[in-house]
GROMACS .gro file of C-alpha atoms in nm:
model
  375
    1UNK     CA    1  -1.395 -12.577  -3.736
    2UNK     CA    2  -1.487 -12.237  -3.568
    3UNK     CA    3  -1.141 -12.194  -3.441
    4UNK     CA    4  -1.027 -12.238  -3.863
    5UNK     CA    5  -1.282 -11.949  -3.965
    6UNK     CA    6  -1.203 -11.774  -3.661
    7UNK     CA    7  -0.837 -11.759  -3.738
    8UNK     CA    8  -0.953 -11.673  -4.119
    9UNK     CA    9  -1.164 -11.391  -3.987
   10UNK     CA   10  -0.869 -11.209  -3.803
   11UNK     CA   11  -0.654 -11.292  -4.079
   12UNK     CA   12  -0.872 -11.050  -4.328
   13UNK     CA   13  -0.961 -10.784  -4.058
   14UNK     CA   14  -0.545 -10.776  -4.011
   15UNK     CA   15  -0.470 -10.736  -4.380
   16UNK     CA   16  -0.742 -10.426  -4.339
   17UNK     CA   17  -0.482 -10.254  -4.133
   18UNK     CA   18  -0.417  -9.906  -4.242
   19UNK     CA   19  -0.195  -9.878  -3.951
   20UNK     CA   20   0.112 -10.092  -4.008
   21UNK     CA   21   0.408 -10.136  -3.740
   22UNK     CA   22   0.739 -10.099  -3.871
   23UNK     CA   23   0.963 -10.325  -3.595
   24UNK     CA   24   1.219 -10.068  -3.414
   25UNK     CA   25   1.563 -10.206  -3.552
   26UNK     CA   26   1.411 -10.079  -3.896
   27UNK     CA   27   1.342  -9.695  -3.711
   28UNK     CA   28   1.655  -9.477  -3.771
   29UNK     CA   29   1.689  -9.143  -3.574
   30UNK     CA   30   1.835  -8.840  -3.606
   31UNK     CA   31   1.917  -8.524  -3.452
   32UNK     CA   32   1.798  -8.324  -3.729
   33UNK     CA   33   1.478  -8.562  -3.703
   34UNK     CA   34   1.446  -8.464  -3.319
   35UNK     CA   35   1.519  -8.132  -3.367
   36UNK     CA   36   1.209  -8.112  -3.539
   37UNK     CA   37   1.046  -8.286  -3.326
   38UNK     CA   38   1.079  -8.055  -3.056
   39UNK     CA   39   0.962  -7.767  -3.311
   40UNK     CA   40   0.660  -7.952  -3.344
   41UNK     CA   41   0.558  -8.052  -3.047
   42UNK     CA   42   0.598  -7.677  -2.918
   43UNK     CA   43   0.365  -7.569  -3.201
   44UNK     CA   44   0.140  -7.840  -3.109
   45UNK     CA   45   0.140  -7.680  -2.736
   46UNK     CA   46   0.067  -7.308  -2.840
   47UNK     CA   47  -0.147  -7.395  -3.095
   48UNK     CA   48  -0.379  -7.592  -2.857
   49UNK     CA   49  -0.357  -7.374  -2.564
   50UNK     CA   50  -0.475  -7.078  -2.833
   51UNK     CA   51  -0.806  -7.301  -2.955
   52UNK     CA   52  -0.846  -7.380  -2.597
   53UNK     CA   53  -0.874  -7.004  -2.551
   54UNK     CA   54  -1.132  -6.975  -2.806
   55UNK     CA   55  -1.305  -7.262  -2.718
   56UNK     CA   56  -1.381  -7.070  -2.398
   57UNK     CA   57  -1.454  -6.745  -2.595
   58UNK     CA   58  -1.815  -6.658  -2.641
   59UNK     CA   59  -1.969  -6.416  -2.958
   60UNK     CA   60  -2.300  -6.217  -3.023
   61UNK     CA   61  -2.500  -6.360  -3.319
   62UNK     CA   62  -2.809  -6.063  -3.453
   63UNK     CA   63  -3.107  -6.183  -3.586
   64UNK     CA   64  -3.366  -5.949  -3.729
   65UNK     CA   65  -3.739  -6.020  -3.731
   66UNK     CA   66  -4.041  -5.823  -3.778
   67UNK     CA   67  -4.171  -5.730  -3.417
   68UNK     CA   68  -4.548  -5.823  -3.412
   69UNK     CA   69  -4.642  -5.691  -3.081
   70UNK     CA   70  -4.813  -5.373  -3.137
   71UNK     CA   71  -5.030  -5.349  -2.844
   72UNK     CA   72  -4.815  -5.374  -2.561
   73UNK     CA   73  -4.688  -5.078  -2.340
   74UNK     CA   74  -4.338  -4.955  -2.368
   75UNK     CA   75  -4.178  -4.865  -2.076
   76UNK     CA   76  -3.918  -4.532  -2.076
   77UNK     CA   77  -3.706  -4.495  -1.810
   78UNK     CA   78  -3.597  -4.126  -1.740
   79UNK     CA   79  -3.358  -3.942  -1.562
   80UNK     CA   80  -3.259  -3.572  -1.647
   81UNK     CA   81  -3.177  -3.318  -1.409
   82UNK     CA   82  -3.271  -2.951  -1.528
   83UNK     CA   83  -3.096  -2.627  -1.458
   84UNK     CA   84  -3.470  -2.421  -1.333
   85UNK     CA   85  -3.665  -2.485  -1.025
   86UNK     CA   86  -3.924  -2.751  -0.989
   87UNK     CA   87  -4.221  -2.552  -0.982
   88UNK     CA   88  -4.101  -2.400  -1.316
   89UNK     CA   89  -4.136  -2.681  -1.550
   90UNK     CA   90  -4.340  -2.954  -1.623
   91UNK     CA   91  -4.268  -3.316  -1.816
   92UNK     CA   92  -4.518  -3.541  -2.039
   93UNK     CA   93  -4.521  -3.707  -2.352
   94UNK     CA   94  -4.802  -3.683  -2.651
   95UNK     CA   95  -4.783  -3.962  -2.912
   96UNK     CA   96  -4.913  -4.012  -3.278
   97UNK     CA   97  -5.267  -4.161  -3.097
   98UNK     CA   98  -5.326  -3.791  -2.944
   99UNK     CA   99  -5.238  -3.991  -2.605
  100UNK     CA  100  -5.086  -3.784  -2.367
  101UNK     CA  101  -4.936  -3.934  -2.063
  102UNK     CA  102  -4.865  -3.701  -1.746
  103UNK     CA  103  -4.550  -3.703  -1.578
  104UNK     CA  104  -4.760  -3.781  -1.244
  105UNK     CA  105  -4.804  -4.117  -1.375
  106UNK     CA  106  -4.473  -4.207  -1.258
  107UNK     CA  107  -4.214  -3.977  -1.248
  108UNK     CA  108  -4.084  -3.786  -0.937
  109UNK     CA  109  -3.977  -3.383  -0.937
  110UNK     CA  110  -3.612  -3.355  -0.696
  111UNK     CA  111  -3.483  -3.039  -0.575
  112UNK     CA  112  -3.125  -3.073  -0.649
  113UNK     CA  113  -2.824  -2.918  -0.755
  114UNK     CA  114  -2.736  -2.835  -1.067
  115UNK     CA  115  -2.336  -2.828  -1.017
  116UNK     CA  116  -2.157  -3.202  -1.002
  117UNK     CA  117  -1.966  -3.306  -0.697
  118UNK     CA  118  -1.560  -3.358  -0.819
  119UNK     CA  119  -1.674  -3.779  -0.765
  120UNK     CA  120  -1.969  -3.692  -0.948
  121UNK     CA  121  -1.793  -3.469  -1.196
  122UNK     CA  122  -1.499  -3.761  -1.274
  123UNK     CA  123  -1.783  -4.000  -1.286
  124UNK     CA  124  -2.000  -3.816  -1.595
  125UNK     CA  125  -1.567  -3.774  -1.740
  126UNK     CA  126  -1.524  -4.165  -1.770
  127UNK     CA  127  -1.912  -4.208  -1.905
  128UNK     CA  128  -1.827  -3.980  -2.174
  129UNK     CA  129  -1.512  -4.148  -2.245
  130UNK     CA  130  -1.680  -4.500  -2.238
  131UNK     CA  131  -1.961  -4.314  -2.512
  132UNK     CA  132  -1.683  -4.185  -2.760
  133UNK     CA  133  -1.506  -4.550  -2.731
  134UNK     CA  134  -1.827  -4.708  -2.810
  135UNK     CA  135  -1.917  -4.487  -3.125
  136UNK     CA  136  -1.550  -4.586  -3.239
  137UNK     CA  137  -1.582  -4.959  -3.151
  138UNK     CA  138  -1.904  -5.108  -3.206
  139UNK     CA  139  -1.729  -5.441  -3.076
  140UNK     CA  140  -1.792  -5.312  -2.721
  141UNK     CA  141  -2.128  -5.325  -2.741
  142UNK     CA  142  -2.109  -5.689  -2.720
  143UNK     CA  143  -1.875  -5.668  -2.443
  144UNK     CA  144  -2.148  -5.490  -2.252
  145UNK     CA  145  -2.378  -5.736  -2.352
  146UNK     CA  146  -2.213  -6.023  -2.182
  147UNK     CA  147  -2.127  -5.803  -1.859
  148UNK     CA  148  -2.479  -5.717  -1.793
  149UNK     CA  149  -2.596  -5.759  -1.438
  150UNK     CA  150  -2.270  -5.845  -1.302
  151UNK     CA  151  -2.076  -5.510  -1.382
  152UNK     CA  152  -2.069  -5.201  -1.165
  153UNK     CA  153  -2.412  -4.962  -1.203
  154UNK     CA  154  -2.442  -4.696  -1.406
  155UNK     CA  155  -2.655  -4.429  -1.200
  156UNK     CA  156  -2.467  -4.149  -1.079
  157UNK     CA  157  -2.368  -4.160  -0.761
  158UNK     CA  158  -2.513  -3.967  -0.441
  159UNK     CA  159  -2.337  -3.626  -0.364
  160UNK     CA  160  -2.076  -3.714  -0.108
  161UNK     CA  161  -2.076  -3.317   0.031
  162UNK     CA  162  -2.378  -3.200   0.222
  163UNK     CA  163  -2.432  -2.868   0.065
  164UNK     CA  164  -2.631  -2.615   0.234
  165UNK     CA  165  -2.678  -2.380  -0.056
  166UNK     CA  166  -3.068  -2.398  -0.223
  167UNK     CA  167  -3.126  -2.608  -0.515
  168UNK     CA  168  -3.109  -2.416  -0.816
  169UNK     CA  169  -3.212  -2.780  -1.055
  170UNK     CA  170  -3.485  -2.993  -1.040
  171UNK     CA  171  -3.428  -3.397  -1.140
  172UNK     CA  172  -3.685  -3.578  -1.302
  173UNK     CA  173  -3.663  -3.930  -1.262
  174UNK     CA  174  -3.873  -4.261  -1.268
  175UNK     CA  175  -4.057  -4.462  -1.512
  176UNK     CA  176  -4.339  -4.446  -1.831
  177UNK     CA  177  -4.510  -4.649  -1.977
  178UNK     CA  178  -4.616  -4.488  -2.326
  179UNK     CA  179  -4.758  -4.684  -2.647
  180UNK     CA  180  -4.557  -4.823  -2.910
  181UNK     CA  181  -4.636  -4.542  -3.136
  182UNK     CA  182  -4.402  -4.259  -3.241
  183UNK     CA  183  -4.419  -4.004  -2.986
  184UNK     CA  184  -4.267  -3.664  -2.825
  185UNK     CA  185  -4.108  -3.669  -2.463
  186UNK     CA  186  -4.067  -3.328  -2.362
  187UNK     CA  187  -3.998  -3.087  -2.035
  188UNK     CA  188  -4.087  -2.733  -2.136
  189UNK     CA  189  -4.186  -2.398  -1.894
  190UNK     CA  190  -4.553  -2.477  -1.673
  191UNK     CA  191  -4.699  -2.784  -1.603
  192UNK     CA  192  -4.877  -2.945  -1.842
  193UNK     CA  193  -5.242  -2.925  -1.805
  194UNK     CA  194  -5.498  -3.131  -2.019
  195UNK     CA  195  -5.687  -2.951  -2.365
  196UNK     CA  196  -5.970  -3.034  -2.560
  197UNK     CA  197  -5.834  -2.968  -2.853
  198UNK     CA  198  -5.438  -3.070  -2.726
  199UNK     CA  199  -5.234  -3.012  -2.448
  200UNK     CA  200  -5.060  -2.745  -2.333
  201UNK     CA  201  -4.854  -2.578  -2.035
  202UNK     CA  202  -4.886  -2.321  -1.792
  203UNK     CA  203  -4.588  -2.099  -1.897
  204UNK     CA  204  -4.763  -1.764  -1.849
  205UNK     CA  205  -4.699  -1.751  -1.471
  206UNK     CA  206  -4.291  -1.792  -1.503
  207UNK     CA  207  -4.057  -1.536  -1.567
  208UNK     CA  208  -3.871  -1.532  -1.910
  209UNK     CA  209  -3.569  -1.432  -1.699
  210UNK     CA  210  -3.573  -1.815  -1.482
  211UNK     CA  211  -3.558  -1.966  -1.843
  212UNK     CA  212  -3.244  -2.190  -1.832
  213UNK     CA  213  -3.265  -2.574  -2.045
  214UNK     CA  214  -2.941  -2.661  -1.951
  215UNK     CA  215  -2.942  -3.021  -1.881
  216UNK     CA  216  -2.753  -3.300  -1.761
  217UNK     CA  217  -2.933  -3.692  -1.885
  218UNK     CA  218  -2.796  -3.903  -1.631
  219UNK     CA  219  -3.027  -4.207  -1.754
  220UNK     CA  220  -3.252  -4.273  -2.012
  221UNK     CA  221  -3.348  -4.603  -2.192
  222UNK     CA  222  -3.638  -4.774  -2.298
  223UNK     CA  223  -3.835  -5.086  -2.204
  224UNK     CA  224  -3.687  -5.308  -1.903
  225UNK     CA  225  -3.463  -5.168  -1.702
  226UNK     CA  226  -3.113  -5.345  -1.725
  227UNK     CA  227  -2.792  -5.253  -1.468
  228UNK     CA  228  -2.435  -5.240  -1.668
  229UNK     CA  229  -2.631  -5.109  -2.008
  230UNK     CA  230  -2.488  -4.787  -2.105
  231UNK     CA  231  -2.720  -4.643  -2.345
  232UNK     CA  232  -2.624  -4.365  -2.621
  233UNK     CA  233  -2.800  -4.077  -2.424
  234UNK     CA  234  -2.642  -4.160  -2.023
  235UNK     CA  235  -2.387  -3.891  -1.912
  236UNK     CA  236  -2.490  -3.585  -2.201
  237UNK     CA  237  -2.502  -3.252  -2.090
  238UNK     CA  238  -2.543  -2.966  -2.227
  239UNK     CA  239  -2.555  -2.597  -2.125
  240UNK     CA  240  -2.830  -2.336  -2.258
  241UNK     CA  241  -2.654  -2.040  -2.457
  242UNK     CA  242  -2.932  -1.844  -2.390
  243UNK     CA  243  -3.252  -1.850  -2.209
  244UNK     CA  244  -3.448  -1.905  -2.532
  245UNK     CA  245  -3.292  -2.245  -2.650
  246UNK     CA  246  -3.501  -2.544  -2.791
  247UNK     CA  247  -3.261  -2.914  -2.754
  248UNK     CA  248  -3.375  -3.181  -2.973
  249UNK     CA  249  -3.341  -3.521  -2.972
  250UNK     CA  250  -3.506  -3.767  -3.244
  251UNK     CA  251  -3.453  -4.154  -3.109
  252UNK     CA  252  -3.489  -4.464  -3.307
  253UNK     CA  253  -3.586  -4.746  -3.123
  254UNK     CA  254  -3.520  -5.102  -3.153
  255UNK     CA  255  -3.656  -5.369  -2.958
  256UNK     CA  256  -3.437  -5.591  -2.848
  257UNK     CA  257  -3.425  -6.024  -2.677
  258UNK     CA  258  -3.093  -6.005  -2.511
  259UNK     CA  259  -3.045  -6.390  -2.422
  260UNK     CA  260  -2.702  -6.497  -2.247
  261UNK     CA  261  -2.561  -6.716  -2.028
  262UNK     CA  262  -2.610  -6.441  -1.758
  263UNK     CA  263  -2.941  -6.328  -1.812
  264UNK     CA  264  -3.251  -6.298  -2.094
  265UNK     CA  265  -3.390  -6.016  -2.075
  266UNK     CA  266  -3.642  -5.764  -2.331
  267UNK     CA  267  -3.496  -5.427  -2.418
  268UNK     CA  268  -3.488  -5.171  -2.684
  269UNK     CA  269  -3.189  -5.010  -2.843
  270UNK     CA  270  -3.207  -4.705  -2.976
  271UNK     CA  271  -2.986  -4.468  -3.198
  272UNK     CA  272  -3.000  -4.088  -3.173
  273UNK     CA  273  -2.910  -3.742  -3.327
  274UNK     CA  274  -2.945  -3.439  -3.162
  275UNK     CA  275  -2.996  -3.055  -3.284
  276UNK     CA  276  -3.035  -2.713  -3.097
  277UNK     CA  277  -3.117  -2.388  -3.164
  278UNK     CA  278  -3.191  -2.042  -2.990
  279UNK     CA  279  -3.560  -1.933  -3.025
  280UNK     CA  280  -3.586  -1.612  -3.233
  281UNK     CA  281  -3.889  -1.524  -3.392
  282UNK     CA  282  -3.794  -1.204  -3.578
  283UNK     CA  283  -3.489  -1.411  -3.665
  284UNK     CA  284  -3.768  -1.688  -3.859
  285UNK     CA  285  -3.664  -1.937  -3.566
  286UNK     CA  286  -3.975  -2.022  -3.446
  287UNK     CA  287  -4.064  -2.320  -3.175
  288UNK     CA  288  -4.093  -2.336  -2.798
  289UNK     CA  289  -3.803  -2.347  -2.557
  290UNK     CA  290  -3.740  -2.676  -2.398
  291UNK     CA  291  -3.624  -3.023  -2.422
  292UNK     CA  292  -3.792  -3.223  -2.661
  293UNK     CA  293  -3.714  -3.635  -2.700
  294UNK     CA  294  -3.910  -3.746  -3.025
  295UNK     CA  295  -3.858  -4.121  -3.062
  296UNK     CA  296  -4.002  -4.360  -3.336
  297UNK     CA  297  -4.011  -4.761  -3.265
  298UNK     CA  298  -3.887  -4.945  -3.540
  299UNK     CA  299  -4.050  -5.228  -3.710
  300UNK     CA  300  -3.733  -5.472  -3.721
  301UNK     CA  301  -3.696  -5.645  -3.396
  302UNK     CA  302  -3.328  -5.808  -3.312
  303UNK     CA  303  -3.217  -6.080  -3.105
  304UNK     CA  304  -2.914  -6.118  -2.966
  305UNK     CA  305  -2.820  -6.431  -2.843
  306UNK     CA  306  -2.454  -6.579  -2.706
  307UNK     CA  307  -2.300  -6.815  -2.868
  308UNK     CA  308  -2.050  -7.113  -2.746
  309UNK     CA  309  -1.827  -7.291  -2.987
  310UNK     CA  310  -1.969  -7.663  -2.996
  311UNK     CA  311  -1.721  -7.933  -2.762
  312UNK     CA  312  -1.696  -8.159  -3.084
  313UNK     CA  313  -1.609  -7.874  -3.282
  314UNK     CA  314  -1.330  -7.808  -3.065
  315UNK     CA  315  -1.190  -8.216  -3.084
  316UNK     CA  316  -1.217  -8.130  -3.462
  317UNK     CA  317  -1.057  -7.866  -3.451
  318UNK     CA  318  -0.788  -8.028  -3.206
  319UNK     CA  319  -0.751  -8.281  -3.446
  320UNK     CA  320  -0.681  -8.069  -3.732
  321UNK     CA  321  -0.419  -7.887  -3.613
  322UNK     CA  322  -0.249  -8.186  -3.417
  323UNK     CA  323  -0.254  -8.387  -3.758
  324UNK     CA  324  -0.169  -8.081  -4.013
  325UNK     CA  325   0.125  -8.033  -3.784
  326UNK     CA  326   0.280  -8.367  -3.775
  327UNK     CA  327   0.232  -8.440  -4.168
  328UNK     CA  328   0.322  -8.048  -4.232
  329UNK     CA  329   0.689  -8.118  -4.054
  330UNK     CA  330   0.669  -8.454  -4.193
  331UNK     CA  331   0.724  -8.318  -4.515
  332UNK     CA  332   0.945  -7.995  -4.461
  333UNK     CA  333   1.209  -8.237  -4.307
  334UNK     CA  334   1.193  -8.522  -4.544
  335UNK     CA  335   1.243  -8.231  -4.804
  336UNK     CA  336   1.536  -8.059  -4.624
  337UNK     CA  337   1.695  -8.431  -4.639
  338UNK     CA  338   1.671  -8.440  -4.964
  339UNK     CA  339   1.829  -8.136  -5.030
  340UNK     CA  340   2.088  -8.153  -4.774
  341UNK     CA  341   2.197  -8.533  -4.913
  342UNK     CA  342   2.196  -8.377  -5.237
  343UNK     CA  343   2.461  -8.111  -5.158
  344UNK     CA  344   2.693  -8.332  -4.975
  345UNK     CA  345   2.712  -8.564  -5.259
  346UNK     CA  346   2.822  -8.340  -5.485
  347UNK     CA  347   3.021  -8.217  -5.232
  348UNK     CA  348   3.232  -8.577  -5.186
  349UNK     CA  349   3.226  -8.635  -5.588
  350UNK     CA  350   3.387  -8.231  -5.626
  351UNK     CA  351   3.689  -8.368  -5.317
  352UNK     CA  352   3.816  -8.664  -5.511
  353UNK     CA  353   4.123  -8.577  -5.744
  354UNK     CA  354   4.203  -8.756  -6.092
  355UNK     CA  355   4.527  -8.964  -6.096
  356UNK     CA  356   4.786  -8.912  -6.347
  357UNK     CA  357   4.913  -9.298  -6.435
  358UNK     CA  358   5.249  -9.298  -6.559
  359UNK     CA  359   5.129  -9.412  -6.924
  360UNK     CA  360   4.976  -9.090  -6.952
  361UNK     CA  361   4.586  -9.245  -6.857
  362UNK     CA  362   4.410  -9.100  -6.591
  363UNK     CA  363   4.245  -9.279  -6.323
  364UNK     CA  364   3.874  -9.152  -6.244
  365UNK     CA  365   3.778  -9.494  -6.019
  366UNK     CA  366   3.844  -9.459  -5.650
  367UNK     CA  367   4.119  -9.671  -5.518
  368UNK     CA  368   3.984 -10.021  -5.386
  369UNK     CA  369   3.955 -10.085  -5.064
  370UNK     CA  370   4.084 -10.412  -4.892
  371UNK     CA  371   4.201 -10.605  -4.630
  372UNK     CA  372   4.514 -10.551  -4.636
  373UNK     CA  373   4.484 -10.163  -4.689
  374UNK     CA  374   4.314 -10.139  -4.405
  375UNK     CA  375   4.511 -10.339  -4.184
   0.00000   0.00000   0.00000
């Protein structure tokens, strides 16, 4: 009884088979079918390789939310060279909260030579070329994010020559911690001194003829310092055409969380617009000579996450490619054979000519083939 029930169950399952097997004796092969099969297998191999390359690749996903952290300090990384001696210039930060952060809190004044060596000039030229490409191709920023911490350092290489010339410039480098409110980092004549009504610089002791705010920004960033990340002002060089010249940079800082398969860091991106003008009070152009970087903090935070195609999605896409090629080539091959058969049949019918009988009638029938005629 059990064997009978088992047999009925197997027969029922057998009737549900959606993939019936055709005996090999009923299968007919052809040259055209083999050619189409080779084309199909080649297309499947190429598309599978391409799909695997897509599976290995990653992309950056951008998400936006309101930045709720307004109490922490913001790190400001600076490396600027000014074409004036260190005793003549001073750098500090003054924000909207009227909080002054002096350069003594983290900046170093280093006497250097302003002109670059050939190796340093080549480094600067390559950095400026990358900056111009980044402005044209915004997708290159994703490549920079992926290569963070494993690419070459973007810092200015040291001088390869031991020049005996006296230093004619001042390199101001280091970092400052500022409040997360709008502020103004500036480099101007004279050292900064605290003042009950604001803030001032001792500029009276510096000769006006020594003013020269030609400068080079080797690095300027906000937040955690990440090697390999290129910021908008890196490699910028400005040459002053007049002693009384003001250079202004208006910066919008965007808090950014970066999560890739290599690193996870909290940094800040920023955009910048530049403006420069000669100070001439007689012509109505008022101001103070120097370098002014006015920054503002965006209320939005960007989360950049590196994503990868799941393995199950890769398998589904791969099955779709293989099944689609099989179905498409089978349909095309069937249509092609149908068209060829119609053309061949018409050709055979057209090649048969009618036979005129002795009584004047036309014989349109094909001759009957018998065994005797075959012999």
